[in-house]
Amino acid sequence: MIKLFKNLLLVGLVCFTVIACAQKKSAITEFDNENPVFYDTDSVHINAHGAGMLYVDDTYYWVGEHKVAGGRGNKSWVGVRMYSSKDLYNWKNEGVALKVVKDTTSKLQEGSVIERPKVIYNDKTGKYVMWFHHELKGQGYDAALTGVAVSDSVTGPYEYLDSFRMHPGVWPVNFNEEQQAWAKELLNQDIGRKEALEAGVYLARDFEVGQMSRDMTLFKDDDGTAYHITASEENGTLIISKLAPDYLSLSDEYVRVFPGGNNEAPAIFKKDGKYYMFTSGLTGWDPNPARSAVAENMMGPWTALGNPVRGTEEERKTTFRTQSTHVIPVEGKKDAFIFVADRWTPQDAIKGEYIFLPVEFEDGKPVLRWYPQWDLSFFDNK
Ligand code: DGJ
């Protein structure tokens, strides 16, 4: 009797293992925004928040913030993780591409803040270049630095170069001498944030030490020119800078965009020769209404196109409870772009979810609608 019971137990165990393995191995064939916990091919929750993506040799690479559990997970204890995929649904863990270090004299030490890493490939140097928002350990969000790292291989390891304030001692190309003088004059006057931002007072304040950089992204244009786009001036104004030809530093050419617009979370894509940008407003980890904008030239002028979300009032107010991070151009499909966004869970950072939605166009404007489940055939015959 005991032997029969043991045998039955064994058979049950084998069946369970076979079924579990079969389930684990079955490939994902759609984006499921109702169950937005993306699992990697080892069935582990993807850990790459504030994502960036790039496409290399028939493969998509997803780079993002590795977060840990709890509130401390909003700081960096591991670094920047990467995944790869052939189809955008099934992602293989490629490990930690940029590691934080124990050395307490390094800016990259454990417990600093690394957000929104992005990687682009430099065709001339053959190097992969990563940029990210970097805050120094123990300084909250005051440092407002942009960081840069480089690698010969897309998945790394990336060699950390430095983190710094942008453009010390250089004025933006769209801020003339009269504006410079006026901003300096207002520096010590007691004026409100809106007026200060419009006049460029924070720009003048940080002229010598360099401009702040927080939420950022990169955009590489068809001709190889690359741009760094970031929330500056106390998150009140976007700054777009041309990268140097090797992408390892910023050139001196930069512009202010939407002074006083309070934009975060920029994500850029190009369609039919025009540049489009999604951003969010400024409410910390809480969602808010997205914004969109268009330009004929990356260096502006940019024209606001309003809230891109089409749906219920709640969806428009919260952008489906998400914040933009990247737009993926889908390879091999015309006019196919995917809006990638984070659904943050700051109280338990590792649990943050990822929402993928197709970008649609209406009257020349990019728009976003909620699709609980969808796949790439969405873009066929459009
Ligand atoms: C919103 C930003 O988009 C995030 O990347 C992060 O910096 C949080 N703010 C911090 O509050």
mmCIF file of N, CA, C and O in Angstrom, residues 157-198:
data_model
loop_
_atom_site.group_PDB
_atom_site.id
_atom_site.type_symbol
_atom_site.label_atom_id
_atom_site.label_comp_id
_atom_site.label_asym_id
_atom_site.label_seq_id
_atom_site.Cartn_x
_atom_site.Cartn_y
_atom_site.Cartn_z
ATOM 1 N N PRO A 157 30.481 44.123 -20.803
ATOM 2 C CA PRO A 157 30.373 45.146 -19.764
ATOM 3 C C PRO A 157 30.717 46.551 -20.271
ATOM 4 O O PRO A 157 31.603 46.703 -21.113
ATOM 5 N N TYR A 158 30.008 47.544 -19.746
ATOM 6 C CA TYR A 158 30.251 48.944 -20.093
ATOM 7 C C TYR A 158 31.266 49.537 -19.122
ATOM 8 O O TYR A 158 31.193 49.293 -17.916
ATOM 9 N N GLU A 159 32.191 50.288 -19.680
ATOM 10 C CA GLU A 159 33.184 50.980 -18.857
ATOM 11 C C GLU A 159 32.631 52.353 -18.520
ATOM 12 O O GLU A 159 32.273 53.131 -19.429
ATOM 13 N N TYR A 160 32.538 52.636 -17.227
ATOM 14 C CA TYR A 160 32.014 53.926 -16.783
ATOM 15 C C TYR A 160 33.040 55.023 -17.060
ATOM 16 O O TYR A 160 34.208 54.884 -16.699
ATOM 17 N N LEU A 161 32.616 56.115 -17.708
ATOM 18 C CA LEU A 161 33.545 57.218 -17.990
ATOM 19 C C LEU A 161 33.401 58.331 -16.951
ATOM 20 O O LEU A 161 34.346 58.650 -16.256
ATOM 21 N N ASP A 162 32.205 58.892 -16.827
ATOM 22 C CA ASP A 162 32.036 59.981 -15.858
ATOM 23 C C ASP A 162 30.564 60.398 -15.798
ATOM 24 O O ASP A 162 29.758 60.007 -16.653
ATOM 25 N N SER A 163 30.236 61.220 -14.819
ATOM 26 C CA SER A 163 28.918 61.851 -14.720
ATOM 27 C C SER A 163 29.163 63.321 -14.439
ATOM 28 O O SER A 163 30.047 63.664 -13.643
ATOM 29 N N PHE A 164 28.375 64.184 -15.053
ATOM 30 C CA PHE A 164 28.680 65.622 -14.945
ATOM 31 C C PHE A 164 27.445 66.467 -15.218
ATOM 32 O O PHE A 164 26.446 65.984 -15.764
ATOM 33 N N ARG A 165 27.532 67.734 -14.825
ATOM 34 C CA ARG A 165 26.557 68.747 -15.223
ATOM 35 C C ARG A 165 26.836 69.121 -16.697
ATOM 36 O O ARG A 165 27.975 69.021 -17.150
ATOM 37 N N MET A 166 25.815 69.607 -17.376
ATOM 38 C CA MET A 166 25.955 69.868 -18.814
ATOM 39 C C MET A 166 26.380 71.314 -19.094
ATOM 40 O O MET A 166 25.935 72.244 -18.429
ATOM 41 N N HIS A 167 27.206 71.480 -20.089
ATOM 42 C CA HIS A 167 27.498 72.779 -20.713
ATOM 43 C C HIS A 167 27.941 73.906 -19.772
ATOM 44 O O HIS A 167 27.432 75.029 -19.875
ATOM 45 N N PRO A 168 28.878 73.645 -18.825
ATOM 46 C CA PRO A 168 29.320 74.768 -17.977
ATOM 47 C C PRO A 168 29.916 75.884 -18.835
ATOM 48 O O PRO A 168 30.711 75.618 -19.748
ATOM 49 N N GLY A 169 29.497 77.115 -18.552
ATOM 50 C CA GLY A 169 30.066 78.283 -19.247
ATOM 51 C C GLY A 169 29.596 78.466 -20.686
ATOM 52 O O GLY A 169 30.153 79.289 -21.415
ATOM 53 N N VAL A 170 28.568 77.725 -21.091
ATOM 54 C CA VAL A 170 28.079 77.845 -22.482
ATOM 55 C C VAL A 170 26.580 78.151 -22.462
ATOM 56 O O VAL A 170 25.809 77.470 -21.774
ATOM 57 N N TRP A 171 26.181 79.163 -23.242
ATOM 58 C CA TRP A 171 24.744 79.492 -23.350
ATOM 59 C C TRP A 171 24.100 78.665 -24.458
ATOM 60 O O TRP A 171 24.773 78.316 -25.427
ATOM 61 N N PRO A 172 22.820 78.393 -24.345
ATOM 62 C CA PRO A 172 22.118 77.680 -25.432
ATOM 63 C C PRO A 172 22.091 78.524 -26.701
ATOM 64 O O PRO A 172 22.114 79.760 -26.622
ATOM 65 N N VAL A 173 22.032 77.897 -27.857
ATOM 66 C CA VAL A 173 22.064 78.670 -29.109
ATOM 67 C C VAL A 173 20.779 79.476 -29.305
ATOM 68 O O VAL A 173 20.775 80.444 -30.062
ATOM 69 N N ASN A 174 19.704 79.085 -28.615
ATOM 70 C CA ASN A 174 18.463 79.862 -28.778
ATOM 71 C C ASN A 174 18.188 80.764 -27.561
ATOM 72 O O ASN A 174 17.053 80.948 -27.149
ATOM 73 N N PHE A 175 19.254 81.315 -26.989
ATOM 74 C CA PHE A 175 19.128 82.224 -25.844
ATOM 75 C C PHE A 175 20.085 83.389 -26.080
ATOM 76 O O PHE A 175 21.283 83.295 -25.813
ATOM 77 N N ASN A 176 19.527 84.490 -26.631
ATOM 78 C CA ASN A 176 20.404 85.560 -27.114
ATOM 79 C C ASN A 176 20.958 86.445 -25.977
ATOM 80 O O ASN A 176 20.581 86.287 -24.809
ATOM 81 N N GLU A 177 21.808 87.382 -26.368
ATOM 82 C CA GLU A 177 22.510 88.198 -25.356
ATOM 83 C C GLU A 177 21.555 88.996 -24.485
ATOM 84 O O GLU A 177 21.765 89.165 -23.288
ATOM 85 N N GLU A 178 20.489 89.486 -25.109
ATOM 86 C CA GLU A 178 19.502 90.264 -24.348
ATOM 87 C C GLU A 178 18.839 89.368 -23.289
ATOM 88 O O GLU A 178 18.677 89.763 -22.124
ATOM 89 N N GLN A 179 18.517 88.132 -23.689
ATOM 90 C CA GLN A 179 17.899 87.192 -22.735
ATOM 91 C C GLN A 179 18.884 86.830 -21.621
ATOM 92 O O GLN A 179 18.507 86.715 -20.455
ATOM 93 N N GLN A 180 20.157 86.683 -22.003
ATOM 94 C CA GLN A 180 21.186 86.344 -21.010
ATOM 95 C C GLN A 180 21.275 87.448 -19.946
ATOM 96 O O GLN A 180 21.304 87.174 -18.740
ATOM 97 N N ALA A 181 21.298 88.690 -20.427
ATOM 98 C CA ALA A 181 21.429 89.834 -19.514
ATOM 99 C C ALA A 181 20.215 89.924 -18.594
ATOM 100 O O ALA A 181 20.334 90.144 -17.377
ATOM 101 N N TRP A 182 19.030 89.717 -19.139
ATOM 102 C CA TRP A 182 17.786 89.805 -18.367
ATOM 103 C C TRP A 182 17.730 88.696 -17.307
ATOM 104 O O TRP A 182 17.386 88.932 -16.151
ATOM 105 N N ALA A 183 18.123 87.476 -17.712
ATOM 106 C CA ALA A 183 18.108 86.341 -16.776
ATOM 107 C C ALA A 183 19.047 86.626 -15.603
ATOM 108 O O ALA A 183 18.715 86.378 -14.440
ATOM 109 N N LYS A 184 20.205 87.206 -15.916
ATOM 110 C CA LYS A 184 21.187 87.502 -14.852
ATOM 111 C C LYS A 184 20.642 88.589 -13.917
ATOM 112 O O LYS A 184 20.832 88.536 -12.715
ATOM 113 N N GLU A 185 19.957 89.557 -14.515
ATOM 114 C CA GLU A 185 19.409 90.649 -13.707
ATOM 115 C C GLU A 185 18.353 90.138 -12.726
ATOM 116 O O GLU A 185 18.235 90.625 -11.607
ATOM 117 N N LEU A 186 17.583 89.119 -13.172
ATOM 118 C CA LEU A 186 16.512 88.602 -12.305
ATOM 119 C C LEU A 186 17.018 87.631 -11.235
ATOM 120 O O LEU A 186 16.270 87.235 -10.344
ATOM 121 N N LEU A 187 18.294 87.244 -11.370
ATOM 122 C CA LEU A 187 18.854 86.180 -10.519
ATOM 123 C C LEU A 187 18.566 86.349 -9.032
ATOM 124 O O LEU A 187 18.163 85.405 -8.369
ATOM 125 N N ASN A 188 18.789 87.544 -8.521
ATOM 126 C CA ASN A 188 18.624 87.725 -7.075
ATOM 127 C C ASN A 188 17.301 88.370 -6.708
ATOM 128 O O ASN A 188 17.135 88.877 -5.610
ATOM 129 N N GLN A 189 16.375 88.344 -7.638
ATOM 130 C CA GLN A 189 15.070 88.936 -7.326
ATOM 131 C C GLN A 189 14.090 87.850 -6.910
ATOM 132 O O GLN A 189 14.200 86.705 -7.339
ATOM 133 N N ASP A 190 13.142 88.244 -6.103
ATOM 134 C CA ASP A 190 12.206 87.278 -5.549
ATOM 135 C C ASP A 190 11.022 87.097 -6.521
ATOM 136 O O ASP A 190 10.010 87.792 -6.419
ATOM 137 N N ILE A 191 11.200 86.189 -7.462
ATOM 138 C CA ILE A 191 10.108 85.973 -8.429
ATOM 139 C C ILE A 191 9.682 84.508 -8.367
ATOM 140 O O ILE A 191 10.411 83.651 -7.873
ATOM 141 N N GLY A 192 8.512 84.211 -8.898
ATOM 142 C CA GLY A 192 7.974 82.849 -8.830
ATOM 143 C C GLY A 192 8.653 81.921 -9.834
ATOM 144 O O GLY A 192 9.364 82.368 -10.736
ATOM 145 N N ARG A 193 8.400 80.593 -9.649
ATOM 146 C CA ARG A 193 9.034 79.567 -10.492
ATOM 147 C C ARG A 193 8.699 79.758 -11.980
ATOM 148 O O ARG A 193 9.555 79.660 -12.841
ATOM 149 N N LYS A 194 7.429 80.067 -12.263
ATOM 150 C CA LYS A 194 7.007 80.159 -13.661
ATOM 151 C C LYS A 194 7.773 81.282 -14.375
ATOM 152 O O LYS A 194 8.360 81.081 -15.438
ATOM 153 N N GLU A 195 7.773 82.446 -13.729
ATOM 154 C CA GLU A 195 8.452 83.606 -14.322
ATOM 155 C C GLU A 195 9.960 83.340 -14.450
ATOM 156 O O GLU A 195 10.594 83.671 -15.463
ATOM 157 N N ALA A 196 10.505 82.701 -13.392
ATOM 158 C CA ALA A 196 11.946 82.407 -13.393
ATOM 159 C C ALA A 196 12.296 81.463 -14.558
ATOM 160 O O ALA A 196 13.291 81.675 -15.261
ATOM 161 N N LEU A 197 11.470 80.454 -14.752
ATOM 162 C CA LEU A 197 11.749 79.494 -15.835
ATOM 163 C C LEU A 197 11.628 80.161 -17.205
ATOM 164 O O LEU A 197 12.460 79.954 -18.087
ATOM 165 N N GLU A 198 10.583 80.965 -17.353
ATOM 166 C CA GLU A 198 10.387 81.614 -18.648
ATOM 167 C C GLU A 198 11.547 82.539 -18.996
ATOM 168 O O GLU A 198 11.964 82.637 -20.143
#
